[in-house]
XYZ file of N, CA and C in Angstrom:
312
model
N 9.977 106.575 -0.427
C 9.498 105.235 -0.120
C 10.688 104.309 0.090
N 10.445 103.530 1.018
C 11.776 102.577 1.352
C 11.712 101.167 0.382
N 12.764 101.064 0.027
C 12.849 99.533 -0.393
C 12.484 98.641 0.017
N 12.406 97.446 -0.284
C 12.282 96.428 0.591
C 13.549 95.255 0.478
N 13.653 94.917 2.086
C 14.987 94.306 2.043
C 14.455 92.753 2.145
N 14.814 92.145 1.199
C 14.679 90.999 0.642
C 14.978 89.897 2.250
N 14.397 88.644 2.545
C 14.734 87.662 3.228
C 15.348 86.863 2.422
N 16.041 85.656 2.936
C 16.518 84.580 2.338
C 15.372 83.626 1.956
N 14.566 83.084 2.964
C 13.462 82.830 3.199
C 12.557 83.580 3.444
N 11.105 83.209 2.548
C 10.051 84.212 3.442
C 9.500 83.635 4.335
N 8.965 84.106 5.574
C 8.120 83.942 6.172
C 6.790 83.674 6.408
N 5.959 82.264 6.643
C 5.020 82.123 6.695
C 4.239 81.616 7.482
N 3.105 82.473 8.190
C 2.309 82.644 9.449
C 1.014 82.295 9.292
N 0.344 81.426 10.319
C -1.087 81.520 10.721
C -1.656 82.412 11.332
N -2.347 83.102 10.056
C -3.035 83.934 10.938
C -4.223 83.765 11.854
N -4.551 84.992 12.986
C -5.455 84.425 13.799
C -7.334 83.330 13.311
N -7.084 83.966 11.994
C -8.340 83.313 11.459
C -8.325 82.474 10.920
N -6.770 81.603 10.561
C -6.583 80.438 9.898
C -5.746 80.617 8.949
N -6.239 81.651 8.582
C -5.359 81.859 6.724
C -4.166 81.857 7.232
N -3.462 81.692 5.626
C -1.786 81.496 5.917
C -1.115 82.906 5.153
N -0.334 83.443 5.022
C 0.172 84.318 4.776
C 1.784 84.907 4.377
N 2.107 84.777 3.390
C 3.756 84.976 3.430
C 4.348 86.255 3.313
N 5.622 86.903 4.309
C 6.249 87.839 4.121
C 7.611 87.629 3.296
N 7.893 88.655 2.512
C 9.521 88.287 1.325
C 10.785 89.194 2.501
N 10.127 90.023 3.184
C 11.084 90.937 3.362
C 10.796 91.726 4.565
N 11.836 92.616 5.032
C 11.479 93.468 5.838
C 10.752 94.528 5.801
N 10.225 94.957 4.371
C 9.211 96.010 4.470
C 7.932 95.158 4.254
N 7.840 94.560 3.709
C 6.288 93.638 4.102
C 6.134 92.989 5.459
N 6.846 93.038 5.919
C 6.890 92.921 7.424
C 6.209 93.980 8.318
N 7.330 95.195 8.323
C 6.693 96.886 8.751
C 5.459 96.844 8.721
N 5.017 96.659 6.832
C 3.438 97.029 6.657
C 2.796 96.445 7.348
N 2.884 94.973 7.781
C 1.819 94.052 8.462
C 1.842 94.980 9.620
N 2.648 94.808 10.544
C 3.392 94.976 11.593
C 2.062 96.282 12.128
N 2.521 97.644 11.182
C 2.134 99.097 11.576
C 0.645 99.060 10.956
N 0.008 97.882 9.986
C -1.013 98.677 9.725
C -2.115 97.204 9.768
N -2.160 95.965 10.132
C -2.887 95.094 10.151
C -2.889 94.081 11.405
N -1.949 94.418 12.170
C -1.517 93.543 13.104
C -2.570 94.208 14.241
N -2.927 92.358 14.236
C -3.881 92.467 15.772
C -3.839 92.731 16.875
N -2.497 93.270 17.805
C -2.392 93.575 19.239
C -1.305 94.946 19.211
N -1.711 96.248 19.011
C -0.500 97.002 19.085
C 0.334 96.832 19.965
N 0.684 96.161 20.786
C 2.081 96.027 21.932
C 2.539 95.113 22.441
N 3.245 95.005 22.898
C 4.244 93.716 23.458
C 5.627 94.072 23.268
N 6.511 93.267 24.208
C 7.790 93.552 23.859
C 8.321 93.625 22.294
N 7.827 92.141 21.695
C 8.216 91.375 20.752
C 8.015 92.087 19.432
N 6.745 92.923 20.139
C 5.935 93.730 18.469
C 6.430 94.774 18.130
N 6.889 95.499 19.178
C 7.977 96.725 19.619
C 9.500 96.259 18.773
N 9.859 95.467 19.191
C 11.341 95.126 18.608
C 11.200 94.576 17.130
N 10.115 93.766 16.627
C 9.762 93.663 15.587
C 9.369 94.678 14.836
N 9.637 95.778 14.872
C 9.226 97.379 14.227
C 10.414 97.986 13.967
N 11.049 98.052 15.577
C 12.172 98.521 15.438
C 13.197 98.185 14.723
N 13.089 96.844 14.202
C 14.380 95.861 13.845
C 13.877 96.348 12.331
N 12.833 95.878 11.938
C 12.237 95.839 10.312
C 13.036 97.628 10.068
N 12.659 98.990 10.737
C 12.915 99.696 10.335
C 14.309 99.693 10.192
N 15.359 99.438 11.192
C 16.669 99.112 10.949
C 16.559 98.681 9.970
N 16.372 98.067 9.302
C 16.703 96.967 8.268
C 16.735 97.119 7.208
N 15.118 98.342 6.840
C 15.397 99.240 5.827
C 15.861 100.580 5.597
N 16.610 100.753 6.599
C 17.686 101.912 6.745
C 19.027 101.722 6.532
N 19.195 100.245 6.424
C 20.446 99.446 6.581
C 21.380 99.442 7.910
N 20.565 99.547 8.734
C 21.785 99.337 9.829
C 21.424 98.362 10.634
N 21.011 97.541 10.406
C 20.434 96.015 10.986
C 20.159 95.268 10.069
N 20.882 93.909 10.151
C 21.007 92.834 9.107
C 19.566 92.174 9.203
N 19.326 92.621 8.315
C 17.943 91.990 7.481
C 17.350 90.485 8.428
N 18.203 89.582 8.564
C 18.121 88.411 9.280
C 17.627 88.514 10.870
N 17.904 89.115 11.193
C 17.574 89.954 13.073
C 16.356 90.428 13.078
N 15.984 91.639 11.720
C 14.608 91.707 11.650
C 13.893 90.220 11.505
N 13.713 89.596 10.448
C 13.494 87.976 10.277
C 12.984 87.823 11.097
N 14.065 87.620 12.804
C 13.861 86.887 13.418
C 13.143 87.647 14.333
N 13.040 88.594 14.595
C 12.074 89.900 15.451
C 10.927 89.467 15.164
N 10.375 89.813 13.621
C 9.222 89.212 13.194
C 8.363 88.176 13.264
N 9.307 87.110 13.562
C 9.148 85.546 13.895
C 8.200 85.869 15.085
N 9.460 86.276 16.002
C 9.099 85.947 17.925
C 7.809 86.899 17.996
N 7.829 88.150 16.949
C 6.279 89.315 17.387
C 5.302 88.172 17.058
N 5.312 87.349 16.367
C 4.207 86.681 15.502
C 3.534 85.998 16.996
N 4.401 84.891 16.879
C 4.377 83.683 18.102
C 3.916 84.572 19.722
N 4.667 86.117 19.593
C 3.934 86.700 20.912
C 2.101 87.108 20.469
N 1.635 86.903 19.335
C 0.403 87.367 19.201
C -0.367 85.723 18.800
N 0.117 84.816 18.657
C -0.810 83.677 18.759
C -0.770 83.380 17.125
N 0.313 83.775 16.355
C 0.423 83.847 14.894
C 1.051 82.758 14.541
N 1.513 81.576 14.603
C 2.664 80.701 14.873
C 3.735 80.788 13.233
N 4.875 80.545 13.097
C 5.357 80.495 11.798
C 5.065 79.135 10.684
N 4.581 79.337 10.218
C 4.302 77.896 9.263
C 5.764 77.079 8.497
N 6.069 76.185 9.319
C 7.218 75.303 8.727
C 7.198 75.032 7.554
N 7.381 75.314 6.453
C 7.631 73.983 5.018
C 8.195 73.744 5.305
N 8.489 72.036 4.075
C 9.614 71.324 3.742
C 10.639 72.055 2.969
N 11.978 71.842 3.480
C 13.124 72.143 1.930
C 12.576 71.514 1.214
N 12.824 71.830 -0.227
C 13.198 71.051 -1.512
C 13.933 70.420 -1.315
N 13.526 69.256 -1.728
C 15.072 68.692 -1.724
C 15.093 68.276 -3.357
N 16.698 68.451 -3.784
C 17.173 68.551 -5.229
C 17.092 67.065 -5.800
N 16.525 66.715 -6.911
C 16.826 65.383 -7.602
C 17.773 64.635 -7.215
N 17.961 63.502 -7.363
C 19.361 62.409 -6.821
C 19.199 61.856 -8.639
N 20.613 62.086 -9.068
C 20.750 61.606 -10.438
C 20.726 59.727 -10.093
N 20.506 59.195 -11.256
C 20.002 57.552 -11.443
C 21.332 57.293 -11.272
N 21.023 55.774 -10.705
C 22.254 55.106 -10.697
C 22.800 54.747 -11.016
N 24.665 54.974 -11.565
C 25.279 54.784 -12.281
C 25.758 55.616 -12.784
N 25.159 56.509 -12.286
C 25.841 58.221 -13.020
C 26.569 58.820 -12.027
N 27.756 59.355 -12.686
C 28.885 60.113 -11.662
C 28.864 61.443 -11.482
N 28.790 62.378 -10.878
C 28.949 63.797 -10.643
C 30.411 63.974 -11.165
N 31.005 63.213 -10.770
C 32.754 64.012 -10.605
C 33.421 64.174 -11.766
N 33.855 65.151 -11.677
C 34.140 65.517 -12.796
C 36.208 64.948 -13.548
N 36.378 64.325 -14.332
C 38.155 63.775 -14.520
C 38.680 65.068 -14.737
N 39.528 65.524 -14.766
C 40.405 65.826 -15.502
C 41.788 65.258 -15.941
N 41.733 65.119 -17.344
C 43.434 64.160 -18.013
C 44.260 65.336 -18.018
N 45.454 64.940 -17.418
C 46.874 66.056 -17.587
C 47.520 65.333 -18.894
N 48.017 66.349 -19.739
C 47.988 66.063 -21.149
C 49.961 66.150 -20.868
C-alpha cells in the first residue's frame, strides 16, 4: 500500500452536487481520481493520475501533483474552493516583538 504524500495545503472542491470536499494529499487524490470521479478522461484527468502516482513513488514533487489535481477538477466542472488564510493575532498596542540584547 502506498503512503500518502502529504500537501502543504489541502485541497478543497465543489463537487458536482454541491457538497464540498477536502483532499490532504496525493493519495487521496488517486483514490478520488481512479475510483469516484465523474468523467473518466480528459487531458487534465490523465495527467492528474499520472502526476498523483509520481508523487507517491517519489519522483514528482508532491506540489505538481497538487496542481494536476486542481486543473483535472476545474476540467470536470469541480471548481477549487478558496478559503481565507488565517491570519495570526496582532499583539495590543504598546507591546514590542523585538527582542534587546545588553552586551555585558
Amino acid at each position: 500500500m502506498l503512503s500518502n504524500v502529504p500537501w502543504i495545503r489541502p485541497v478543497t472542491i465543489r463537487l458536482q452536487c454541491g457538497l464540498e470536499r477536502s483532499f490532504s494529499g496525493a493519495y487521496d487524490a488517486l483514490d478520488f481520481l481512479e475510483n469516484e470521479w465523474p468523467v473518466r478522461h480528459g487531458e487534465r484527468y490523465e495527467r492528474a493520475v499520472k502526476t498523483c502516482r509520481g508523487a507517491l513513488n517519489g519522483v514528482i514533487p508532491s506540489m505538481i501533483a497538487r496542481e494536476a489535481f486542481v486543473a483535472a477538477c476545474l476540467e470536470a466542472d469541480m471548481p477549487a474552493v478558496i478559503s481565507p488564510r488565517k491570519t495570526i493575532p496582532q499583539p495590543a498596542s504598546g507591546f514590542s516583538r523585538a527582542v534587546r540584547y545588553n552586551r555585558i
